Short mmCIF file of C-alpha atoms in Angstrom, two decimals:
data_model
loop_
_atom_site.label_atom_id
_atom_site.label_comp_id
_atom_site.label_asym_id
_atom_site.label_seq_id
_atom_site.Cartn_x
_atom_site.Cartn_y
_atom_site.Cartn_z
CA MET A 1 -13.97 11.28 -1.22
CA ARG A 2 -14.71 8.11 -3.32
CA VAL A 3 -18.21 7.61 -4.06
CA ASN A 4 -17.70 4.22 -5.63
CA LYS A 5 -15.53 1.07 -5.74
CA PRO A 6 -12.74 1.57 -7.89
CA GLU A 7 -12.85 0.50 -11.54
CA TYR A 8 -10.12 -0.34 -13.97
CA ARG A 9 -9.67 0.44 -17.92
CA GLU A 10 -7.07 -1.65 -19.76
CA ALA A 11 -4.88 0.27 -22.04
CA LYS A 12 -2.03 -0.88 -24.29
CA GLY A 13 0.80 -2.09 -21.74
CA PHE A 14 -0.83 -0.90 -18.68
CA ILE A 15 -4.06 -0.82 -16.36
CA ALA A 16 -5.27 2.24 -14.95
CA GLU A 17 -7.28 2.55 -11.99
CA VAL A 18 -10.36 4.94 -12.05
CA VAL A 19 -11.31 6.71 -9.02
CA ARG A 20 -14.51 8.57 -9.33
CA THR A 21 -15.15 11.39 -6.86
CA ASN A 22 -17.41 14.66 -6.08
CA ARG A 23 -14.48 16.81 -5.12
CA ARG A 24 -12.91 17.25 -8.53
CA LYS A 25 -14.36 19.10 -11.34
CA SER A 26 -11.44 17.93 -13.86
CA ALA A 27 -9.39 14.81 -14.58
CA ASP A 28 -6.18 14.16 -12.95
CA ILE A 29 -3.52 11.19 -14.13
CA ARG A 30 -1.12 9.79 -11.64
CA VAL A 31 1.69 7.26 -12.03
CA GLU A 32 2.93 6.44 -8.70
CA GLU A 33 5.25 3.41 -8.12
CA GLY A 34 4.53 2.34 -11.65
CA ALA A 35 0.74 2.23 -11.09
CA VAL A 36 -1.42 4.36 -13.05
CA THR A 37 -4.48 6.26 -11.38
CA VAL A 38 -7.03 8.52 -13.00
CA VAL A 39 -9.30 10.40 -10.59
CA VAL A 40 -12.08 12.03 -12.48
CA PRO A 41 -15.23 13.69 -11.35
CA ALA A 42 -18.06 11.18 -10.45
CA ASN A 43 -20.14 11.25 -13.67
CA THR A 44 -17.39 11.03 -16.17
CA PRO A 45 -18.18 8.57 -19.12
CA ALA A 46 -15.89 5.73 -19.14
CA GLU A 47 -15.37 6.75 -23.22
CA ARG A 48 -13.94 10.14 -21.86
CA ILE A 49 -11.71 8.18 -19.47
CA ASP A 50 -10.28 5.99 -22.26
CA ASP A 51 -9.96 9.04 -24.54
CA LEU A 52 -7.82 10.67 -21.66
CA LEU A 53 -5.72 7.55 -21.35
CA THR A 54 -4.98 7.54 -24.95
CA ALA A 55 -3.90 10.97 -25.24
CA LYS A 56 -1.74 10.56 -22.41
CA ARG A 57 -0.42 7.37 -23.27
CA ARG A 58 3.19 8.37 -24.17
CA TRP A 59 3.79 10.14 -21.10
CA ILE A 60 2.25 7.58 -19.00
CA LYS A 61 4.66 4.94 -20.70
CA GLU A 62 7.57 7.30 -20.05
CA LYS A 63 6.51 7.49 -16.38
CA ILE A 64 6.12 3.69 -16.25
CA ALA A 65 9.50 3.05 -17.83
CA LEU A 66 11.23 5.53 -15.56
CA HIS A 67 9.81 3.78 -12.55
CA GLN A 68 11.08 0.49 -13.73
CA GLU A 69 14.61 2.02 -14.30
CA MET A 70 14.76 3.29 -10.81
CA ALA A 71 13.27 0.63 -8.95
CA PRO A 72 15.36 -1.74 -6.87
CA ALA A 73 16.09 -5.05 -8.16
CA SER A 74 13.90 -7.73 -7.35
CA SER A 75 14.07 -11.54 -7.00
CA LYS A 76 10.29 -11.93 -7.74
CA ARG A 77 8.90 -13.34 -10.81
CA TYR A 78 5.32 -12.69 -10.32
CA VAL A 79 4.42 -16.28 -11.43
CA SER A 80 2.02 -18.87 -10.18
CA GLY A 81 3.28 -20.67 -7.09
CA GLU A 82 5.41 -17.66 -5.96
CA ALA A 83 5.08 -16.64 -2.27
CA PHE A 84 3.99 -13.21 -0.94
CA SER A 85 4.00 -12.48 2.92
CA TYR A 86 0.88 -10.98 4.08
CA LEU A 87 0.79 -10.15 8.12
CA GLY A 88 3.72 -12.69 8.25
CA ARG A 89 1.99 -15.74 6.55
CA ASN A 90 3.11 -16.69 2.84
CA TYR A 91 0.19 -16.86 0.17
CA ARG A 92 0.88 -18.40 -3.20
CA LEU A 93 0.26 -16.31 -6.05
CA LYS A 94 -2.25 -17.63 -8.69
CA VAL A 95 -2.12 -16.12 -12.14
CA GLU A 96 -5.02 -16.12 -14.68
CA LYS A 97 -5.07 -15.35 -18.02
CA GLY A 98 -8.00 -13.00 -19.03
CA PRO A 99 -9.18 -9.54 -18.79
CA PHE A 100 -7.48 -7.58 -15.96
CA ALA A 101 -9.32 -8.41 -12.39
CA PRO A 102 -7.74 -7.10 -9.11
CA VAL A 103 -5.87 -9.47 -6.62
CA LYS A 104 -8.21 -11.43 -4.25
CA LEU A 105 -7.48 -13.63 -1.17
CA VAL A 106 -9.18 -16.77 -2.27
CA GLN A 107 -8.86 -20.11 -0.31
CA GLY A 108 -5.19 -19.07 0.85
CA ARG A 109 -4.31 -18.11 -2.47
CA LEU A 110 -3.62 -14.39 -3.98
CA VAL A 111 -5.52 -14.82 -7.17
CA VAL A 112 -5.03 -12.07 -9.90
CA SER A 113 -6.35 -12.10 -13.81
CA VAL A 114 -3.97 -10.24 -16.21
CA PRO A 115 -3.80 -10.13 -20.13
CA GLN A 116 -0.86 -12.40 -21.49
CA GLY A 117 2.24 -10.26 -22.80
CA SER A 118 5.61 -8.88 -22.13
CA GLN A 119 4.07 -6.16 -19.39
CA GLN A 120 2.35 -8.99 -17.46
CA PRO A 121 4.90 -9.07 -14.59
CA HIS A 122 4.48 -5.33 -14.38
CA MET A 123 0.78 -5.41 -14.12
CA ILE A 124 0.81 -8.22 -11.44
CA ARG A 125 3.43 -6.20 -9.47
CA ASN A 126 1.07 -3.30 -9.64
CA ALA A 127 -2.12 -4.96 -8.86
CA LEU A 128 -0.29 -6.57 -5.76
CA ILE A 129 0.86 -3.12 -4.35
CA ARG A 130 -2.71 -1.83 -4.94
CA TRP A 131 -4.02 -5.02 -2.86
CA TYR A 132 -1.55 -4.40 -0.06
CA LYS A 133 -2.47 -0.59 -0.18
CA ARG A 134 -6.20 -1.49 0.38
CA GLN A 135 -5.31 -4.15 2.99
CA ALA A 136 -3.47 -1.56 5.07
CA GLU A 137 -6.17 1.26 4.70
CA LEU A 138 -8.52 -1.14 6.25
CA LYS A 139 -6.34 -3.19 8.69
CA LEU A 140 -4.48 0.09 9.94
CA LYS A 141 -7.50 2.09 10.91
CA GLU A 142 -9.09 -0.86 12.69
CA LYS A 143 -5.47 -1.18 14.58
CA VAL A 144 -5.47 2.54 15.02
CA ALA A 145 -9.48 2.58 16.83
CA ARG A 146 -8.05 -0.56 18.71
CA TRP A 147 -4.83 0.73 20.23
CA ALA A 148 -5.62 4.66 20.51
CA PRO A 149 -7.88 4.65 23.66
CA GLN A 150 -5.35 2.33 25.57
CA VAL A 151 -2.56 4.88 24.63
CA GLY A 152 -5.22 7.60 25.52
CA VAL A 153 -5.03 9.77 22.24
CA GLU A 154 -6.88 10.51 19.53
CA PRO A 155 -5.24 10.89 16.17
CA THR A 156 -6.88 13.51 13.37
CA GLY A 157 -6.90 10.65 10.75
CA VAL A 158 -4.82 7.82 9.15
CA ALA A 159 -3.25 7.77 5.84
CA ILE A 160 -1.41 5.21 3.83
CA LYS A 161 1.80 6.36 2.20
CA THR A 162 5.07 4.85 0.72
CA PHE A 163 8.26 5.41 2.58
CA LYS A 164 11.76 4.61 1.70
CA SER A 165 13.28 3.92 4.85
CA ARG A 166 10.43 4.21 7.70
CA TRP A 167 7.40 2.35 8.68
CA GLY A 168 5.13 5.34 9.91
CA SER A 169 5.13 8.87 10.94
CA CYS A 170 3.12 11.45 13.07
CA THR A 171 2.37 14.64 11.67
CA ALA A 172 2.17 18.03 13.63
CA LYS A 173 -1.66 18.17 13.05
CA GLY A 174 -1.93 14.54 14.57
CA GLU A 175 -2.37 12.51 11.33
CA LEU A 176 -0.81 9.20 11.41
CA GLN A 177 0.93 7.83 8.27
CA PHE A 178 1.84 4.15 7.60
CA ASN A 179 4.22 2.67 5.11
CA TRP A 180 1.70 0.01 3.41
CA GLN A 181 4.81 -2.33 3.19
CA ILE A 182 4.43 -3.05 7.09
CA MET A 183 1.47 -5.41 5.79
CA MET A 184 4.09 -7.76 4.82
CA ALA A 185 5.34 -8.25 8.45
CA PRO A 186 3.92 -10.35 11.38
CA ASN A 187 0.87 -9.11 12.86
CA ARG A 188 2.59 -8.12 16.04
CA MET A 189 5.22 -5.86 14.34
CA VAL A 190 2.20 -4.21 12.82
CA ASP A 191 0.85 -3.50 16.12
CA TYR A 192 4.15 -2.14 17.51
CA VAL A 193 4.20 0.30 14.46
CA VAL A 194 0.77 1.44 15.31
CA VAL A 195 1.41 1.91 18.87
CA HIS A 196 4.71 3.45 18.29
CA GLU A 197 3.19 6.30 15.99
CA LEU A 198 0.24 6.66 18.44
CA CYS A 199 2.87 7.30 21.19
CA HIS A 200 4.24 10.21 19.38
CA LEU A 201 0.97 12.04 19.67
CA ILE A 202 2.10 12.34 23.42
CA ARG A 203 5.91 12.70 22.80
CA HIS A 204 7.42 13.78 19.20
CA ASP A 205 10.70 12.44 20.09
CA HIS A 206 12.46 9.30 20.99
CA SER A 207 13.20 10.39 24.48
CA PRO A 208 13.49 7.72 27.46
CA GLU A 209 9.98 9.17 28.29
CA PHE A 210 8.55 8.30 24.83
CA TRP A 211 9.77 4.50 25.00
CA GLY A 212 8.39 4.61 28.61
CA GLN A 213 4.88 5.43 26.98
CA VAL A 214 5.47 2.57 24.32
CA GLY A 215 6.77 0.19 26.90
CA ARG A 216 3.44 0.83 29.11
CA ILE A 217 1.38 -0.43 26.04
CA LEU A 218 3.83 -3.09 24.94
CA PRO A 219 6.19 -4.51 27.47
CA ASP A 220 8.17 -6.39 24.73
CA TYR A 221 8.15 -3.81 22.28
CA GLU A 222 12.12 -4.06 22.11
CA GLN A 223 11.85 -7.39 20.29
CA SER A 224 9.63 -6.00 17.52
CA ARG A 225 11.83 -3.02 17.16
CA ASP A 226 14.99 -5.17 16.90
CA TRP A 227 13.03 -7.64 14.39
CA LEU A 228 12.04 -4.99 12.35
CA LYS A 229 15.61 -3.46 12.17
CA HIS A 230 17.04 -6.73 11.13
CA ASN A 231 14.30 -8.22 9.06
CA GLY A 232 12.40 -5.00 7.50
CA HIS A 233 14.50 -5.27 4.25
CA ARG A 234 13.47 -8.72 3.53
CA VAL A 235 9.71 -8.33 4.35
CA SER A 236 9.36 -5.07 2.23
CA ALA A 237 10.60 -6.55 -0.84
CA LEU A 238 8.12 -6.55 -3.67
#
């Protein structure tokens, strides 16, 4: 459980997101999708966090480099004026030079502040991923709360994940898991994915009965399913 809003620490060549929690007694550094997160006990001093990042700097840089080598080639340059899709609408990126500040949607622009240097595109990409994940956490929970009563189910929880080839999943324990990249698709596609996973709480297959449940809530679901099938690779490119 987070007890404060995330904070950030600048290091040489990367930005680390700090998550303070009462559930940990020791620090844990993670590098996921090239983004660095350090989870620490709630009262950990900032100086202690800086010392941890310095001590693990080589390992962190190796993890980041490995991700960059394995990541699919992107046409994005992460420069001002470039368009990024959010719920089907394009928003222009505005890059400001200075101390790191996370992405904010301001007057129709995605604004981010990062230090100048060779790692700037990497930092901007990670800042955008963090922003999309936060939006996913907020919006998808709202949509689950909206659609669940109509489907007639109660999921045990909602989690945001990174999936390579699917938009969502329903666990055996009733937790719904969603790929944060769905936030780049039009709003009705997001609704379809939410309803799809909610219906899996009734049927854990793709039988005619399952699709009947989806169709009961979204009569035109086939349009959304086909749209994602043919356009999903484009909206998820970051």
